[in-house]
Amino acid sequence: MNAAYLEIAGNGDTYSINYERLFFQQAEFKTGLRIGVGTNLFFLPEEKTTYPIVPIEAIGLMGRREKHFEFGLGYTRRFTDDPELLHDMYFARLGFRYQQPEGGLLVRVALTPFISSESNVRTPGLALVPRFGLSVGRSF
């Protein structure tokens, strides 16, 4: 099963367009990988430059039919030289997913906190940033 979706906030920072592939499917357990691309364009006008954002994530799903508990671990990279921004962020995902088994509508809502060990102007030590994400798309 494949999926393509738009995620607002979450681990794509402001937004990201994503592709996902499930590799293992059993009755109540599924695993897969997701990669996306996003940018700060249109959403953060106070930013000095526009830069790409790439989230990568290993995901797991538990549930039957169309309702699933979703969890994951991943990495997001901001490609910017701005010293005030975190560049390397690691994140977790805990959420709910509605996905039709035969393909169609996909909706996800999740808690997606970032953690980064980078030091910068805003975070002199370990940074923990609580986030939420909403995704809408199609599975096929």
PDB file of C-alpha atoms in Angstrom:
ATOM      1  CA  MET A   1       0.000   0.000   0.000  1.00  0.00           C
ATOM      2  CA  ASN A   2       1.241   3.470  -0.923  1.00  0.00           C
ATOM      3  CA  ALA A   3       0.074   6.862   0.261  1.00  0.00           C
ATOM      4  CA  ALA A   4       0.578  10.495  -0.678  1.00  0.00           C
ATOM      5  CA  TYR A   5      -0.503  13.267   1.673  1.00  0.00           C
ATOM      6  CA  LEU A   6      -0.056  16.847   2.828  1.00  0.00           C
ATOM      7  CA  GLU A   7       0.973  17.275   6.459  1.00  0.00           C
ATOM      8  CA  ILE A   8       0.408  20.606   8.202  1.00  0.00           C
ATOM      9  CA  ALA A   9       2.853  21.286  11.073  1.00  0.00           C
ATOM     10  CA  GLY A  10       4.044  17.942  12.472  1.00  0.00           C
ATOM     11  CA  ASN A  11       7.550  16.839  11.628  1.00  0.00           C
ATOM     12  CA  GLY A  12       7.587  18.703   8.307  1.00  0.00           C
ATOM     13  CA  ASP A  13       7.873  21.982  10.238  1.00  0.00           C
ATOM     14  CA  THR A  14       5.265  24.271   8.604  1.00  0.00           C
ATOM     15  CA  TYR A  15       4.018  21.790   5.985  1.00  0.00           C
ATOM     16  CA  SER A  16       5.299  18.909   3.850  1.00  0.00           C
ATOM     17  CA  ILE A  17       4.197  16.813   0.890  1.00  0.00           C
ATOM     18  CA  ASN A  18       4.879  13.137   1.616  1.00  0.00           C
ATOM     19  CA  TYR A  19       5.106   9.700   0.028  1.00  0.00           C
ATOM     20  CA  GLU A  20       4.755   6.587   2.174  1.00  0.00           C
ATOM     21  CA  ARG A  21       5.162   2.878   1.459  1.00  0.00           C
ATOM     22  CA  LEU A  22       4.047   0.057   3.762  1.00  0.00           C
ATOM     23  CA  PHE A  23       6.490  -2.861   3.552  1.00  0.00           C
ATOM     24  CA  PHE A  24       5.046  -5.315   6.039  1.00  0.00           C
ATOM     25  CA  GLN A  25       1.347  -5.989   6.583  1.00  0.00           C
ATOM     26  CA  GLN A  26      -0.150  -8.508   8.927  1.00  0.00           C
ATOM     27  CA  ALA A  27      -3.702  -8.684  10.289  1.00  0.00           C
ATOM     28  CA  GLU A  28      -3.308  -5.965  12.937  1.00  0.00           C
ATOM     29  CA  PHE A  29       0.264  -4.704  12.463  1.00  0.00           C
ATOM     30  CA  LYS A  30       1.886  -2.799   9.590  1.00  0.00           C
ATOM     31  CA  THR A  31       5.254  -1.064   9.120  1.00  0.00           C
ATOM     32  CA  GLY A  32       6.581   1.312   6.501  1.00  0.00           C
ATOM     33  CA  LEU A  33       8.723   4.279   5.569  1.00  0.00           C
ATOM     34  CA  ARG A  34       7.833   7.854   4.742  1.00  0.00           C
ATOM     35  CA  ILE A  35       9.767  10.686   3.080  1.00  0.00           C
ATOM     36  CA  GLY A  36       8.616  14.210   2.428  1.00  0.00           C
ATOM     37  CA  VAL A  37       9.666  17.627   1.278  1.00  0.00           C
ATOM     38  CA  GLY A  38       8.521  20.997   2.548  1.00  0.00           C
ATOM     39  CA  THR A  39       9.599  24.584   2.938  1.00  0.00           C
ATOM     40  CA  ASN A  40       8.999  27.630   5.100  1.00  0.00           C
ATOM     41  CA  LEU A  41       7.723  29.525   2.022  1.00  0.00           C
ATOM     42  CA  PHE A  42       4.314  31.241   2.439  1.00  0.00           C
ATOM     43  CA  PHE A  43       4.016  30.533   6.173  1.00  0.00           C
ATOM     44  CA  LEU A  44       6.845  32.362   7.915  1.00  0.00           C
ATOM     45  CA  PRO A  45       7.299  35.796   6.302  1.00  0.00           C
ATOM     46  CA  GLU A  46       9.598  36.985   9.099  1.00  0.00           C
ATOM     47  CA  GLU A  47      12.213  34.353   8.108  1.00  0.00           C
ATOM     48  CA  LYS A  48      15.269  35.779   6.338  1.00  0.00           C
ATOM     49  CA  THR A  49      15.447  33.106   3.629  1.00  0.00           C
ATOM     50  CA  THR A  50      13.410  30.298   2.109  1.00  0.00           C
ATOM     51  CA  TYR A  51      14.791  26.829   2.744  1.00  0.00           C
ATOM     52  CA  PRO A  52      13.750  23.207   2.098  1.00  0.00           C
ATOM     53  CA  ILE A  53      12.788  20.780   4.857  1.00  0.00           C
ATOM     54  CA  VAL A  54      13.051  16.976   4.482  1.00  0.00           C
ATOM     55  CA  PRO A  55      11.357  14.629   6.990  1.00  0.00           C
ATOM     56  CA  ILE A  56      12.135  10.882   6.948  1.00  0.00           C
ATOM     57  CA  GLU A  57      10.264   8.464   9.216  1.00  0.00           C
ATOM     58  CA  ALA A  58       9.863   4.778  10.074  1.00  0.00           C
ATOM     59  CA  ILE A  59       6.229   4.149  10.985  1.00  0.00           C
ATOM     60  CA  GLY A  60       4.161   1.432  12.596  1.00  0.00           C
ATOM     61  CA  LEU A  61       0.398   0.964  12.563  1.00  0.00           C
ATOM     62  CA  MET A  62      -1.760  -1.149  14.842  1.00  0.00           C
ATOM     63  CA  GLY A  63      -5.425  -1.737  14.141  1.00  0.00           C
ATOM     64  CA  ARG A  64      -7.944  -3.396  11.864  1.00  0.00           C
ATOM     65  CA  ARG A  65      -9.723  -2.114   8.807  1.00  0.00           C
ATOM     66  CA  GLU A  66      -9.533   1.680   8.574  1.00  0.00           C
ATOM     67  CA  LYS A  67      -8.782   2.828  12.148  1.00  0.00           C
ATOM     68  CA  HIS A  68      -5.189   2.616  13.398  1.00  0.00           C
ATOM     69  CA  PHE A  69      -2.997   3.694  16.282  1.00  0.00           C
ATOM     70  CA  GLU A  70       0.130   5.128  14.631  1.00  0.00           C
ATOM     71  CA  PHE A  71       3.652   5.484  16.016  1.00  0.00           C
ATOM     72  CA  GLY A  72       6.992   6.353  14.505  1.00  0.00           C
ATOM     73  CA  LEU A  73      10.542   7.635  14.829  1.00  0.00           C
ATOM     74  CA  GLY A  74      12.218   9.929  12.364  1.00  0.00           C
ATOM     75  CA  TYR A  75      14.595  12.678  11.394  1.00  0.00           C
ATOM     76  CA  THR A  76      13.917  16.103   9.888  1.00  0.00           C
ATOM     77  CA  ARG A  77      16.585  18.274   8.261  1.00  0.00           C
ATOM     78  CA  ARG A  78      16.237  22.008   7.663  1.00  0.00           C
ATOM     79  CA  PHE A  79      18.587  23.037   4.851  1.00  0.00           C
ATOM     80  CA  THR A  80      19.445  26.560   5.992  1.00  0.00           C
ATOM     81  CA  ASP A  81      22.526  28.459   7.127  1.00  0.00           C
ATOM     82  CA  ASP A  82      20.552  30.501   9.657  1.00  0.00           C
ATOM     83  CA  PRO A  83      22.397  30.083  13.006  1.00  0.00           C
ATOM     84  CA  GLU A  84      19.188  30.829  14.954  1.00  0.00           C
ATOM     85  CA  LEU A  85      17.373  27.730  13.623  1.00  0.00           C
ATOM     86  CA  LEU A  86      17.767  24.088  14.563  1.00  0.00           C
ATOM     87  CA  HIS A  87      18.971  22.083  11.553  1.00  0.00           C
ATOM     88  CA  ASP A  88      18.871  18.444  12.705  1.00  0.00           C
ATOM     89  CA  MET A  89      15.749  17.339  14.553  1.00  0.00           C
ATOM     90  CA  TYR A  90      14.755  13.881  15.703  1.00  0.00           C
ATOM     91  CA  PHE A  91      11.117  13.190  16.443  1.00  0.00           C
ATOM     92  CA  ALA A  92       8.577  10.678  17.628  1.00  0.00           C
ATOM     93  CA  ARG A  93       4.977  10.203  16.527  1.00  0.00           C
ATOM     94  CA  LEU A  94       1.960   9.048  18.513  1.00  0.00           C
ATOM     95  CA  GLY A  95      -1.371   9.404  16.829  1.00  0.00           C
ATOM     96  CA  PHE A  96      -4.494   8.167  15.131  1.00  0.00           C
ATOM     97  CA  ARG A  97      -4.886   7.288  11.462  1.00  0.00           C
ATOM     98  CA  TYR A  98      -7.957   6.683   9.327  1.00  0.00           C
ATOM     99  CA  GLN A  99      -7.074   4.876   6.092  1.00  0.00           C
ATOM    100  CA  GLN A 100      -9.366   2.839   3.878  1.00  0.00           C
ATOM    101  CA  PRO A 101      -7.849  -0.652   3.332  1.00  0.00           C
ATOM    102  CA  GLU A 102      -8.687  -0.773  -0.385  1.00  0.00           C
ATOM    103  CA  GLY A 103      -7.312   2.724  -1.010  1.00  0.00           C
ATOM    104  CA  GLY A 104      -8.867   6.155  -0.804  1.00  0.00           C
ATOM    105  CA  LEU A 105      -9.079   8.793   1.919  1.00  0.00           C
ATOM    106  CA  LEU A 106      -6.254   9.029   4.472  1.00  0.00           C
ATOM    107  CA  VAL A 107      -6.410  11.278   7.559  1.00  0.00           C
ATOM    108  CA  ARG A 108      -3.804  11.410  10.329  1.00  0.00           C
ATOM    109  CA  VAL A 109      -3.586  13.417  13.538  1.00  0.00           C
ATOM    110  CA  ALA A 110      -0.615  13.051  15.878  1.00  0.00           C
ATOM    111  CA  LEU A 111       1.634  14.394  18.585  1.00  0.00           C
ATOM    112  CA  THR A 112       5.064  14.830  16.922  1.00  0.00           C
ATOM    113  CA  PRO A 113       7.603  16.253  19.408  1.00  0.00           C
ATOM    114  CA  PHE A 114      11.075  17.235  18.134  1.00  0.00           C
ATOM    115  CA  ILE A 115      14.296  16.804  20.053  1.00  0.00           C
ATOM    116  CA  SER A 116      17.626  18.322  19.006  1.00  0.00           C
ATOM    117  CA  SER A 117      21.019  18.352  20.692  1.00  0.00           C
ATOM    118  CA  GLU A 118      22.216  21.370  18.688  1.00  0.00           C
ATOM    119  CA  SER A 119      23.198  24.514  20.506  1.00  0.00           C
ATOM    120  CA  ASN A 120      22.190  27.825  18.999  1.00  0.00           C
ATOM    121  CA  VAL A 121      21.074  31.299  20.031  1.00  0.00           C
ATOM    122  CA  ARG A 122      17.564  30.225  21.067  1.00  0.00           C
ATOM    123  CA  THR A 123      18.454  26.878  22.665  1.00  0.00           C
ATOM    124  CA  PRO A 124      21.821  26.747  24.443  1.00  0.00           C
ATOM    125  CA  GLY A 125      21.355  23.034  25.250  1.00  0.00           C
ATOM    126  CA  LEU A 126      19.013  20.188  24.453  1.00  0.00           C
ATOM    127  CA  ALA A 127      15.841  21.436  22.735  1.00  0.00           C
ATOM    128  CA  LEU A 128      12.494  19.673  23.132  1.00  0.00           C
ATOM    129  CA  VAL A 129       9.737  21.174  20.999  1.00  0.00           C
ATOM    130  CA  PRO A 130       6.178  19.813  21.403  1.00  0.00           C
ATOM    131  CA  ARG A 131       4.339  19.668  18.060  1.00  0.00           C
ATOM    132  CA  PHE A 132       1.091  18.384  16.584  1.00  0.00           C
ATOM    133  CA  GLY A 133       0.437  17.421  12.981  1.00  0.00           C
ATOM    134  CA  LEU A 134      -2.553  16.921  10.712  1.00  0.00           C
ATOM    135  CA  SER A 135      -2.323  15.020   7.417  1.00  0.00           C
ATOM    136  CA  VAL A 136      -4.836  14.548   4.607  1.00  0.00           C
ATOM    137  CA  GLY A 137      -4.290  12.564   1.429  1.00  0.00           C
ATOM    138  CA  ARG A 138      -4.943   9.327  -0.449  1.00  0.00           C
ATOM    139  CA  SER A 139      -3.749   5.762  -0.162  1.00  0.00           C
ATOM    140  CA  PHE A 140      -3.434   3.576  -3.259  1.00  0.00           C
TER     141      PHE A 140
END
